[in-house]
Amino acid sequence: MPRPVILTTLLLIFVLLSTATMANTGLETAQWAEDVDYLITNLPKVHKNLFFKLDQAQFTQMATALKTDLPSLSTDQILTRLAQLVAAVGDSHTSISLPIFSVYPLAFYVFADGIYLLQADPQYAAALHCRLTKVGDQEIDEVIAHLSTVIPHENQAQLSTMLPQYLVVPSILTGLAIIEDPAIAQFTFVDENKREFTLPVQAVDLGTGLNLMGKVTYQPFYLKHPDRIYWWEYLPEHQAVYVNYSSCRDIEGYPVRRFTAEILDLIDQNPVEKLIVDLRNNAGGNSGLLDPFINAVAKNEELNQPGKIYVIIGRRTFSSAILNALSFKNKTHAVLVGEPTGGKPNHYGEVKIFTLPNSGLRVSYSTKYFKNSAVDTDSLLPDLEAILSLADYEAGRDPAMDAILFTLPR
């Protein structure tokens, strides 16, 4: 079976895993209670504005209820209740890292019409490209409702980004009472013929590695160099410069300033009718690294014209990458293409971390508020929507690039 194009991958689960090898979850009730007290005492002190959305009384009530329930809760239930407490704040940059040691070897993607399986261990190949309808005995809408309480998010795009990761974590599913046995879970699917079937899926120890396979073998252009966080290519047939910028951080020995200097030289030396900056997979970092490039593009009178600059955004565009997209929008004639971003234009950020004293769980929190737009929207919205469908995925189409190169006029 061929290896699939990676739109989402279980490797992303390591977003949640920073404390997996350090956490101590074999605690007594009194120790858990101390951790809860430490959390609710310190998080309001260090966060820029913890109660911007959640009422302080509700936060305290949730914590008190958790402490009361501790003697009757399993470790998985305690961890999910802690995650719910932090997620209730409503800040995507404020979260608690959960210790995760096993996953179900399935990788999902949230399309507009449902959640589909794109990658799996070969023994579950029958469910590839089928729509998920149940986990355990719960309908998928109910499952999503439960998972949304532990996922820090501020909009539907961020929830869609994170759902595939949480869907495959046994400890989270058991902690939320979606399933009973973490060793094996029942996943129910509907195939293209509307036939419903259920697969029992066994959890896999992350230490043993994962063997995920899929059906699609095409390599979309924007994933041409999956090992690079930024790269460029000149497309002579379109007189277009494509810039893939998937992380706002410097590569040692090849910093962003050198990378962008190469692009500016390329623009000076070649006919360029379109500049395409792809931020769809950029989750942030240091937004200032790209500012000199954006300013240079803005000052280029020949390039900075209507119909010449395009910025691709998507559900994984987050934090500093949103600031870069906004800078292009505000300083140039850029057209935003793609789907709504996972982060908000106006958001809390500049993350710092503290550790709970007994469990060692790491809590991330925001120390600044960034107001970048006069209008407070949940997502940065594209000027032109280009939403990937399962049919696009199967056919090897990239709706965003297709719209820019073949649909939009010069």
mmCIF file with all atom_site columns, N, CA and C in Angstrom, residues 188-252:
data_model
loop_
_atom_site.group_PDB
_atom_site.id
_atom_site.type_symbol
_atom_site.label_atom_id
_atom_site.label_alt_id
_atom_site.label_comp_id
_atom_site.label_asym_id
_atom_site.label_entity_id
_atom_site.label_seq_id
_atom_site.pdbx_PDB_ins_code
_atom_site.Cartn_x
_atom_site.Cartn_y
_atom_site.Cartn_z
_atom_site.occupancy
_atom_site.B_iso_or_equiv
_atom_site.pdbx_formal_charge
_atom_site.auth_seq_id
_atom_site.auth_comp_id
_atom_site.auth_asym_id
_atom_site.auth_atom_id
_atom_site.pdbx_PDB_model_num
ATOM 1   N N  . THR A 1 188 ? -16.668 3.533  14.007  1.00 0.00 ? 188 THR A N  1
ATOM 2   C CA . THR A 1 188 ? -17.684 3.206  13.005  1.00 0.00 ? 188 THR A CA 1
ATOM 3   C C  . THR A 1 188 ? -17.596 4.182  11.841  1.00 0.00 ? 188 THR A C  1
ATOM 4   N N  . PHE A 1 189 ? -17.669 3.637  10.629  1.00 0.00 ? 189 PHE A N  1
ATOM 5   C CA . PHE A 1 189 ? -17.505 4.416  9.403   1.00 0.00 ? 189 PHE A CA 1
ATOM 6   C C  . PHE A 1 189 ? -18.668 4.181  8.448   1.00 0.00 ? 189 PHE A C  1
ATOM 7   N N  . VAL A 1 190 ? -18.798 5.097  7.490   1.00 0.00 ? 190 VAL A N  1
ATOM 8   C CA . VAL A 1 190 ? -19.701 4.927  6.352   1.00 0.00 ? 190 VAL A CA 1
ATOM 9   C C  . VAL A 1 190 ? -18.862 5.040  5.093   1.00 0.00 ? 190 VAL A C  1
ATOM 10  N N  . ASP A 1 191 ? -18.992 4.067  4.182   1.00 0.00 ? 191 ASP A N  1
ATOM 11  C CA . ASP A 1 191 ? -18.201 4.106  2.955   1.00 0.00 ? 191 ASP A CA 1
ATOM 12  C C  . ASP A 1 191 ? -18.951 4.839  1.856   1.00 0.00 ? 191 ASP A C  1
ATOM 13  N N  . GLU A 1 192 ? -18.360 4.884  0.659   1.00 0.00 ? 192 GLU A N  1
ATOM 14  C CA . GLU A 1 192 ? -18.945 5.645  -0.444  1.00 0.00 ? 192 GLU A CA 1
ATOM 15  C C  . GLU A 1 192 ? -20.282 5.085  -0.902  1.00 0.00 ? 192 GLU A C  1
ATOM 16  N N  . ASN A 1 193 ? -20.557 3.833  -0.565  1.00 0.00 ? 193 ASN A N  1
ATOM 17  C CA . ASN A 1 193 ? -21.846 3.211  -0.901  1.00 0.00 ? 193 ASN A CA 1
ATOM 18  C C  . ASN A 1 193 ? -22.853 3.318  0.234   1.00 0.00 ? 193 ASN A C  1
ATOM 19  N N  . LYS A 1 194 ? -22.526 4.150  1.225   1.00 0.00 ? 194 LYS A N  1
ATOM 20  C CA . LYS A 1 194 ? -23.378 4.398  2.391   1.00 0.00 ? 194 LYS A CA 1
ATOM 21  C C  . LYS A 1 194 ? -23.552 3.158  3.261   1.00 0.00 ? 194 LYS A C  1
ATOM 22  N N  . ARG A 1 195 ? -22.597 2.261  3.173   1.00 0.00 ? 195 ARG A N  1
ATOM 23  C CA . ARG A 1 195 ? -22.606 1.078  4.037   1.00 0.00 ? 195 ARG A CA 1
ATOM 24  C C  . ARG A 1 195 ? -21.867 1.413  5.324   1.00 0.00 ? 195 ARG A C  1
ATOM 25  N N  . GLU A 1 196 ? -22.505 1.160  6.449   1.00 0.00 ? 196 GLU A N  1
ATOM 26  C CA . GLU A 1 196 ? -21.891 1.436  7.742   1.00 0.00 ? 196 GLU A CA 1
ATOM 27  C C  . GLU A 1 196 ? -21.227 0.178  8.287   1.00 0.00 ? 196 GLU A C  1
ATOM 28  N N  . PHE A 1 197 ? -20.033 0.337  8.824   1.00 0.00 ? 197 PHE A N  1
ATOM 29  C CA . PHE A 1 197 ? -19.321 -0.798 9.405   1.00 0.00 ? 197 PHE A CA 1
ATOM 30  C C  . PHE A 1 197 ? -18.454 -0.316 10.562  1.00 0.00 ? 197 PHE A C  1
ATOM 31  N N  . THR A 1 198 ? -18.138 -1.230 11.461  1.00 0.00 ? 198 THR A N  1
ATOM 32  C CA . THR A 1 198 ? -17.370 -0.893 12.660  1.00 0.00 ? 198 THR A CA 1
ATOM 33  C C  . THR A 1 198 ? -16.067 -1.677 12.692  1.00 0.00 ? 198 THR A C  1
ATOM 34  N N  . LEU A 1 199 ? -14.984 -0.966 13.026  1.00 0.00 ? 199 LEU A N  1
ATOM 35  C CA . LEU A 1 199 ? -13.673 -1.595 13.160  1.00 0.00 ? 199 LEU A CA 1
ATOM 36  C C  . LEU A 1 199 ? -13.200 -1.496 14.605  1.00 0.00 ? 199 LEU A C  1
ATOM 37  N N  . PRO A 1 200 ? -12.830 -2.612 15.216  1.00 0.00 ? 200 PRO A N  1
ATOM 38  C CA . PRO A 1 200 ? -12.153 -2.542 16.512  1.00 0.00 ? 200 PRO A CA 1
ATOM 39  C C  . PRO A 1 200 ? -10.677 -2.202 16.282  1.00 0.00 ? 200 PRO A C  1
ATOM 40  N N  . VAL A 1 201 ? -10.221 -1.123 16.870  1.00 0.00 ? 201 VAL A N  1
ATOM 41  C CA . VAL A 1 201 ? -8.859  -0.636 16.633  1.00 0.00 ? 201 VAL A CA 1
ATOM 42  C C  . VAL A 1 201 ? -8.060  -0.721 17.931  1.00 0.00 ? 201 VAL A C  1
ATOM 43  N N  . GLN A 1 202 ? -6.912  -1.362 17.849  1.00 0.00 ? 202 GLN A N  1
ATOM 44  C CA . GLN A 1 202 ? -6.061  -1.531 19.022  1.00 0.00 ? 202 GLN A CA 1
ATOM 45  C C  . GLN A 1 202 ? -5.102  -0.355 19.179  1.00 0.00 ? 202 GLN A C  1
ATOM 46  N N  . ALA A 1 203 ? -4.924  0.070  20.412  1.00 0.00 ? 203 ALA A N  1
ATOM 47  C CA . ALA A 1 203 ? -3.972  1.142  20.702  1.00 0.00 ? 203 ALA A CA 1
ATOM 48  C C  . ALA A 1 203 ? -2.543  0.649  20.497  1.00 0.00 ? 203 ALA A C  1
ATOM 49  N N  . VAL A 1 204 ? -1.680  1.565  20.086  1.00 0.00 ? 204 VAL A N  1
ATOM 50  C CA . VAL A 1 204 ? -0.279  1.259  19.818  1.00 0.00 ? 204 VAL A CA 1
ATOM 51  C C  . VAL A 1 204 ? 0.590   2.115  20.731  1.00 0.00 ? 204 VAL A C  1
ATOM 52  N N  . ASP A 1 205 ? 1.563   1.487  21.352  1.00 0.00 ? 205 ASP A N  1
ATOM 53  C CA . ASP A 1 205 ? 2.520   2.207  22.189  1.00 0.00 ? 205 ASP A CA 1
ATOM 54  C C  . ASP A 1 205 ? 3.358   3.120  21.301  1.00 0.00 ? 205 ASP A C  1
ATOM 55  N N  . LEU A 1 206 ? 3.401   4.406  21.634  1.00 0.00 ? 206 LEU A N  1
ATOM 56  C CA . LEU A 1 206 ? 4.164   5.342  20.811  1.00 0.00 ? 206 LEU A CA 1
ATOM 57  C C  . LEU A 1 206 ? 5.638   4.979  20.748  1.00 0.00 ? 206 LEU A C  1
ATOM 58  N N  . GLY A 1 207 ? 6.125   4.318  21.760  1.00 0.00 ? 207 GLY A N  1
ATOM 59  C CA . GLY A 1 207 ? 7.526   3.936  21.768  1.00 0.00 ? 207 GLY A CA 1
ATOM 60  C C  . GLY A 1 207 ? 7.882   2.910  20.716  1.00 0.00 ? 207 GLY A C  1
ATOM 61  N N  . THR A 1 208 ? 6.891   2.178  20.213  1.00 0.00 ? 208 THR A N  1
ATOM 62  C CA . THR A 1 208 ? 7.153   1.160  19.190  1.00 0.00 ? 208 THR A CA 1
ATOM 63  C C  . THR A 1 208 ? 7.093   1.730  17.785  1.00 0.00 ? 208 THR A C  1
ATOM 64  N N  . GLY A 1 209 ? 6.634   2.966  17.640  1.00 0.00 ? 209 GLY A N  1
ATOM 65  C CA . GLY A 1 209 ? 6.546   3.578  16.318  1.00 0.00 ? 209 GLY A CA 1
ATOM 66  C C  . GLY A 1 209 ? 5.225   3.283  15.646  1.00 0.00 ? 209 GLY A C  1
ATOM 67  N N  . LEU A 1 210 ? 4.924   4.063  14.606  1.00 0.00 ? 210 LEU A N  1
ATOM 68  C CA . LEU A 1 210 ? 3.667   3.937  13.878  1.00 0.00 ? 210 LEU A CA 1
ATOM 69  C C  . LEU A 1 210 ? 3.942   3.633  12.417  1.00 0.00 ? 210 LEU A C  1
ATOM 70  N N  . ASN A 1 211 ? 3.069   2.831  11.835  1.00 0.00 ? 211 ASN A N  1
ATOM 71  C CA . ASN A 1 211 ? 3.196   2.471  10.419  1.00 0.00 ? 211 ASN A CA 1
ATOM 72  C C  . ASN A 1 211 ? 1.908   2.863  9.718   1.00 0.00 ? 211 ASN A C  1
ATOM 73  N N  . LEU A 1 212 ? 1.823   4.134  9.339   1.00 0.00 ? 212 LEU A N  1
ATOM 74  C CA . LEU A 1 212 ? 0.604   4.643  8.719   1.00 0.00 ? 212 LEU A CA 1
ATOM 75  C C  . LEU A 1 212 ? 0.736   4.642  7.207   1.00 0.00 ? 212 LEU A C  1
ATOM 76  N N  . MET A 1 213 ? -0.273  4.098  6.554   1.00 0.00 ? 213 MET A N  1
ATOM 77  C CA . MET A 1 213 ? -0.285  4.018  5.101   1.00 0.00 ? 213 MET A CA 1
ATOM 78  C C  . MET A 1 213 ? -1.596  4.611  4.584   1.00 0.00 ? 213 MET A C  1
ATOM 79  N N  . GLY A 1 214 ? -1.627  4.887  3.267   1.00 0.00 ? 214 GLY A N  1
ATOM 80  C CA . GLY A 1 214 ? -2.826  5.447  2.676   1.00 0.00 ? 214 GLY A CA 1
ATOM 81  C C  . GLY A 1 214 ? -2.949  5.088  1.214   1.00 0.00 ? 214 GLY A C  1
ATOM 82  N N  . LYS A 1 215 ? -3.956  5.649  0.551   1.00 0.00 ? 215 LYS A N  1
ATOM 83  C CA . LYS A 1 215 ? -4.245  5.276  -0.837  1.00 0.00 ? 215 LYS A CA 1
ATOM 84  C C  . LYS A 1 215 ? -3.706  6.268  -1.858  1.00 0.00 ? 215 LYS A C  1
ATOM 85  N N  . VAL A 1 216 ? -3.579  7.529  -1.484  1.00 0.00 ? 216 VAL A N  1
ATOM 86  C CA . VAL A 1 216 ? -3.195  8.568  -2.440  1.00 0.00 ? 216 VAL A CA 1
ATOM 87  C C  . VAL A 1 216 ? -1.679  8.700  -2.481  1.00 0.00 ? 216 VAL A C  1
ATOM 88  N N  . THR A 1 217 ? -1.119  8.708  -3.677  1.00 0.00 ? 217 THR A N  1
ATOM 89  C CA . THR A 1 217 ? 0.338   8.770  -3.823  1.00 0.00 ? 217 THR A CA 1
ATOM 90  C C  . THR A 1 217 ? 0.833   10.066 -4.450  1.00 0.00 ? 217 THR A C  1
ATOM 91  N N  . TYR A 1 218 ? -0.077  10.959 -4.865  1.00 0.00 ? 218 TYR A N  1
ATOM 92  C CA . TYR A 1 218 ? 0.379   12.198 -5.482  1.00 0.00 ? 218 TYR A CA 1
ATOM 93  C C  . TYR A 1 218 ? 1.074   13.063 -4.437  1.00 0.00 ? 218 TYR A C  1
ATOM 94  N N  . GLN A 1 219 ? 1.931   13.929 -4.903  1.00 0.00 ? 219 GLN A N  1
ATOM 95  C CA . GLN A 1 219 ? 2.613   14.871 -4.016  1.00 0.00 ? 219 GLN A CA 1
ATOM 96  C C  . GLN A 1 219 ? 2.212   16.271 -4.446  1.00 0.00 ? 219 GLN A C  1
ATOM 97  N N  . PRO A 1 220 ? 1.295   16.915 -3.743  1.00 0.00 ? 220 PRO A N  1
ATOM 98  C CA . PRO A 1 220 ? 0.910   18.267 -4.135  1.00 0.00 ? 220 PRO A CA 1
ATOM 99  C C  . PRO A 1 220 ? 2.113   19.197 -4.056  1.00 0.00 ? 220 PRO A C  1
ATOM 100 N N  . PHE A 1 221 ? 2.106   20.193 -4.894  1.00 0.00 ? 221 PHE A N  1
ATOM 101 C CA . PHE A 1 221 ? 3.273   21.063 -5.028  1.00 0.00 ? 221 PHE A CA 1
ATOM 102 C C  . PHE A 1 221 ? 3.689   21.677 -3.699  1.00 0.00 ? 221 PHE A C  1
ATOM 103 N N  . TYR A 1 222 ? 2.726   22.089 -2.887  1.00 0.00 ? 222 TYR A N  1
ATOM 104 C CA . TYR A 1 222 ? 3.093   22.785 -1.657  1.00 0.00 ? 222 TYR A CA 1
ATOM 105 C C  . TYR A 1 222 ? 3.767   21.874 -0.631  1.00 0.00 ? 222 TYR A C  1
ATOM 106 N N  . LEU A 1 223 ? 3.687   20.551 -0.845  1.00 0.00 ? 223 LEU A N  1
ATOM 107 C CA . LEU A 1 223 ? 4.379   19.587 0.018   1.00 0.00 ? 223 LEU A CA 1
ATOM 108 C C  . LEU A 1 223 ? 5.609   18.990 -0.668  1.00 0.00 ? 223 LEU A C  1
ATOM 109 N N  . LYS A 1 224 ? 6.122   19.694 -1.654  1.00 0.00 ? 224 LYS A N  1
ATOM 110 C CA . LYS A 1 224 ? 7.255   19.189 -2.423  1.00 0.00 ? 224 LYS A CA 1
ATOM 111 C C  . LYS A 1 224 ? 8.486   18.970 -1.552  1.00 0.00 ? 224 LYS A C  1
ATOM 112 N N  . HIS A 1 225 ? 8.662   19.811 -0.544  1.00 0.00 ? 225 HIS A N  1
ATOM 113 C CA . HIS A 1 225 ? 9.827   19.695 0.342   1.00 0.00 ? 225 HIS A CA 1
ATOM 114 C C  . HIS A 1 225 ? 9.348   19.639 1.798   1.00 0.00 ? 225 HIS A C  1
ATOM 115 N N  . PRO A 1 226 ? 8.789   18.510 2.221   1.00 0.00 ? 226 PRO A N  1
ATOM 116 C CA . PRO A 1 226 ? 8.228   18.436 3.580   1.00 0.00 ? 226 PRO A CA 1
ATOM 117 C C  . PRO A 1 226 ? 9.267   18.559 4.686   1.00 0.00 ? 226 PRO A C  1
ATOM 118 N N  . ASP A 1 227 ? 10.540  18.406 4.330   1.00 0.00 ? 227 ASP A N  1
ATOM 119 C CA . ASP A 1 227 ? 11.604  18.494 5.325   1.00 0.00 ? 227 ASP A CA 1
ATOM 120 C C  . ASP A 1 227 ? 12.102  19.927 5.519   1.00 0.00 ? 227 ASP A C  1
ATOM 121 N N  . ARG A 1 228 ? 11.571  20.884 4.765   1.00 0.00 ? 228 ARG A N  1
ATOM 122 C CA . ARG A 1 228 ? 12.016  22.271 4.862   1.00 0.00 ? 228 ARG A CA 1
ATOM 123 C C  . ARG A 1 228 ? 10.894  23.142 5.421   1.00 0.00 ? 228 ARG A C  1
ATOM 124 N N  . ILE A 1 229 ? 11.243  24.064 6.305   1.00 0.00 ? 229 ILE A N  1
ATOM 125 C CA . ILE A 1 229 ? 10.216  24.952 6.849   1.00 0.00 ? 229 ILE A CA 1
ATOM 126 C C  . ILE A 1 229 ? 10.022  26.189 5.978   1.00 0.00 ? 229 ILE A C  1
ATOM 127 N N  . TYR A 1 230 ? 10.973  26.478 5.092   1.00 0.00 ? 230 TYR A N  1
ATOM 128 C CA . TYR A 1 230 ? 10.721  27.492 4.063   1.00 0.00 ? 230 TYR A CA 1
ATOM 129 C C  . TYR A 1 230 ? 11.564  27.194 2.831   1.00 0.00 ? 230 TYR A C  1
ATOM 130 N N  . TRP A 1 231 ? 10.941  27.479 1.670   1.00 0.00 ? 231 TRP A N  1
ATOM 131 C CA . TRP A 1 231 ? 11.610  27.272 0.390   1.00 0.00 ? 231 TRP A CA 1
ATOM 132 C C  . TRP A 1 231 ? 10.865  28.067 -0.677  1.00 0.00 ? 231 TRP A C  1
ATOM 133 N N  . TRP A 1 232 ? 11.527  28.286 -1.808  1.00 0.00 ? 232 TRP A N  1
ATOM 134 C CA . TRP A 1 232 ? 10.896  29.021 -2.902  1.00 0.00 ? 232 TRP A CA 1
ATOM 135 C C  . TRP A 1 232 ? 11.163  28.313 -4.218  1.00 0.00 ? 232 TRP A C  1
ATOM 136 N N  . GLU A 1 233 ? 10.338  28.647 -5.207  1.00 0.00 ? 233 GLU A N  1
ATOM 137 C CA . GLU A 1 233 ? 10.550  28.119 -6.558  1.00 0.00 ? 233 GLU A CA 1
ATOM 138 C C  . GLU A 1 233 ? 9.942   29.091 -7.565  1.00 0.00 ? 233 GLU A C  1
ATOM 139 N N  . TYR A 1 234 ? 10.655  29.274 -8.667  1.00 0.00 ? 234 TYR A N  1
ATOM 140 C CA . TYR A 1 234 ? 10.135  30.098 -9.757  1.00 0.00 ? 234 TYR A CA 1
ATOM 141 C C  . TYR A 1 234 ? 9.409   29.200 -10.736 1.00 0.00 ? 234 TYR A C  1
ATOM 142 N N  . LEU A 1 235 ? 8.187   29.596 -11.110 1.00 0.00 ? 235 LEU A N  1
ATOM 143 C CA . LEU A 1 235 ? 7.363   28.832 -12.045 1.00 0.00 ? 235 LEU A CA 1
ATOM 144 C C  . LEU A 1 235 ? 7.314   29.602 -13.360 1.00 0.00 ? 235 LEU A C  1
ATOM 145 N N  . PRO A 1 236 ? 8.237   29.319 -14.278 1.00 0.00 ? 236 PRO A N  1
ATOM 146 C CA . PRO A 1 236 ? 8.357   30.139 -15.488 1.00 0.00 ? 236 PRO A CA 1
ATOM 147 C C  . PRO A 1 236 ? 7.119   30.118 -16.367 1.00 0.00 ? 236 PRO A C  1
ATOM 148 N N  . GLU A 1 237 ? 6.408   28.978 -16.395 1.00 0.00 ? 237 GLU A N  1
ATOM 149 C CA . GLU A 1 237 ? 5.224   28.900 -17.249 1.00 0.00 ? 237 GLU A CA 1
ATOM 150 C C  . GLU A 1 237 ? 4.110   29.839 -16.794 1.00 0.00 ? 237 GLU A C  1
ATOM 151 N N  . HIS A 1 238 ? 4.164   30.243 -15.527 1.00 0.00 ? 238 HIS A N  1
ATOM 152 C CA . HIS A 1 238 ? 3.169   31.173 -14.984 1.00 0.00 ? 238 HIS A CA 1
ATOM 153 C C  . HIS A 1 238 ? 3.787   32.529 -14.644 1.00 0.00 ? 238 HIS A C  1
ATOM 154 N N  . GLN A 1 239 ? 5.088   32.661 -14.863 1.00 0.00 ? 239 GLN A N  1
ATOM 155 C CA . GLN A 1 239 ? 5.819   33.850 -14.419 1.00 0.00 ? 239 GLN A CA 1
ATOM 156 C C  . GLN A 1 239 ? 5.463   34.162 -12.965 1.00 0.00 ? 239 GLN A C  1
ATOM 157 N N  . ALA A 1 240 ? 5.523   33.113 -12.148 1.00 0.00 ? 240 ALA A N  1
ATOM 158 C CA . ALA A 1 240 ? 5.121   33.215 -10.747 1.00 0.00 ? 240 ALA A CA 1
ATOM 159 C C  . ALA A 1 240 ? 6.258   32.784 -9.830  1.00 0.00 ? 240 ALA A C  1
ATOM 160 N N  . VAL A 1 241 ? 6.367   33.462 -8.708  1.00 0.00 ? 241 VAL A N  1
ATOM 161 C CA . VAL A 1 241 ? 7.294   33.075 -7.649  1.00 0.00 ? 241 VAL A CA 1
ATOM 162 C C  . VAL A 1 241 ? 6.466   32.491 -6.510  1.00 0.00 ? 241 VAL A C  1
ATOM 163 N N  . TYR A 1 242 ? 6.749   31.245 -6.177  1.00 0.00 ? 242 TYR A N  1
ATOM 164 C CA . TYR A 1 242 ? 6.050   30.578 -5.078  1.00 0.00 ? 242 TYR A CA 1
ATOM 165 C C  . TYR A 1 242 ? 6.976   30.548 -3.866  1.00 0.00 ? 242 TYR A C  1
ATOM 166 N N  . VAL A 1 243 ? 6.465   31.004 -2.724  1.00 0.00 ? 243 VAL A N  1
ATOM 167 C CA . VAL A 1 243 ? 7.228   31.040 -1.476  1.00 0.00 ? 243 VAL A CA 1
ATOM 168 C C  . VAL A 1 243 ? 6.468   30.234 -0.431  1.00 0.00 ? 243 VAL A C  1
ATOM 169 N N  . ASN A 1 244 ? 7.065   29.138 0.012   1.00 0.00 ? 244 ASN A N  1
ATOM 170 C CA . ASN A 1 244 ? 6.467   28.339 1.079   1.00 0.00 ? 244 ASN A CA 1
ATOM 171 C C  . ASN A 1 244 ? 7.139   28.732 2.391   1.00 0.00 ? 244 ASN A C  1
ATOM 172 N N  . TYR A 1 245 ? 6.349   29.307 3.278   1.00 0.00 ? 245 TYR A N  1
ATOM 173 C CA . TYR A 1 245 ? 6.874   29.792 4.561   1.00 0.00 ? 245 TYR A CA 1
ATOM 174 C C  . TYR A 1 245 ? 6.052   29.146 5.668   1.00 0.00 ? 245 TYR A C  1
ATOM 175 N N  . SER A 1 246 ? 6.553   28.034 6.207   1.00 0.00 ? 246 SER A N  1
ATOM 176 C CA . SER A 1 246 ? 5.757   27.194 7.103   1.00 0.00 ? 246 SER A CA 1
ATOM 177 C C  . SER A 1 246 ? 6.161   27.278 8.564   1.00 0.00 ? 246 SER A C  1
ATOM 178 N N  . SER A 1 247 ? 7.058   28.172 8.903   1.00 0.00 ? 247 SER A N  1
ATOM 179 C CA . SER A 1 247 ? 7.400   28.407 10.303  1.00 0.00 ? 247 SER A CA 1
ATOM 180 C C  . SER A 1 247 ? 8.109   29.741 10.420  1.00 0.00 ? 247 SER A C  1
ATOM 181 N N  . CYS A 1 248 ? 7.722   30.529 11.407  1.00 0.00 ? 248 CYS A N  1
ATOM 182 C CA . CYS A 1 248 ? 8.323   31.850 11.599  1.00 0.00 ? 248 CYS A CA 1
ATOM 183 C C  . CYS A 1 248 ? 9.555   31.742 12.494  1.00 0.00 ? 248 CYS A C  1
ATOM 184 N N  . ARG A 1 249 ? 10.547  31.036 12.009  1.00 0.00 ? 249 ARG A N  1
ATOM 185 C CA . ARG A 1 249 ? 11.791  30.912 12.770  1.00 0.00 ? 249 ARG A CA 1
ATOM 186 C C  . ARG A 1 249 ? 12.955  30.719 11.802  1.00 0.00 ? 249 ARG A C  1
ATOM 187 N N  . ASP A 1 250 ? 14.139  31.067 12.263  1.00 0.00 ? 250 ASP A N  1
ATOM 188 C CA . ASP A 1 250 ? 15.343  30.950 11.440  1.00 0.00 ? 250 ASP A CA 1
ATOM 189 C C  . ASP A 1 250 ? 15.858  29.521 11.409  1.00 0.00 ? 250 ASP A C  1
ATOM 190 N N  . ILE A 1 251 ? 16.370  29.115 10.251  1.00 0.00 ? 251 ILE A N  1
ATOM 191 C CA . ILE A 1 251 ? 17.144  27.884 10.137  1.00 0.00 ? 251 ILE A CA 1
ATOM 192 C C  . ILE A 1 251 ? 18.604  28.244 10.375  1.00 0.00 ? 251 ILE A C  1
ATOM 193 N N  . GLU A 1 252 ? 19.274  27.484 11.220  1.00 0.00 ? 252 GLU A N  1
ATOM 194 C CA . GLU A 1 252 ? 20.682  27.755 11.490  1.00 0.00 ? 252 GLU A CA 1
ATOM 195 C C  . GLU A 1 252 ? 21.494  27.651 10.199  1.00 0.00 ? 252 GLU A C  1
#
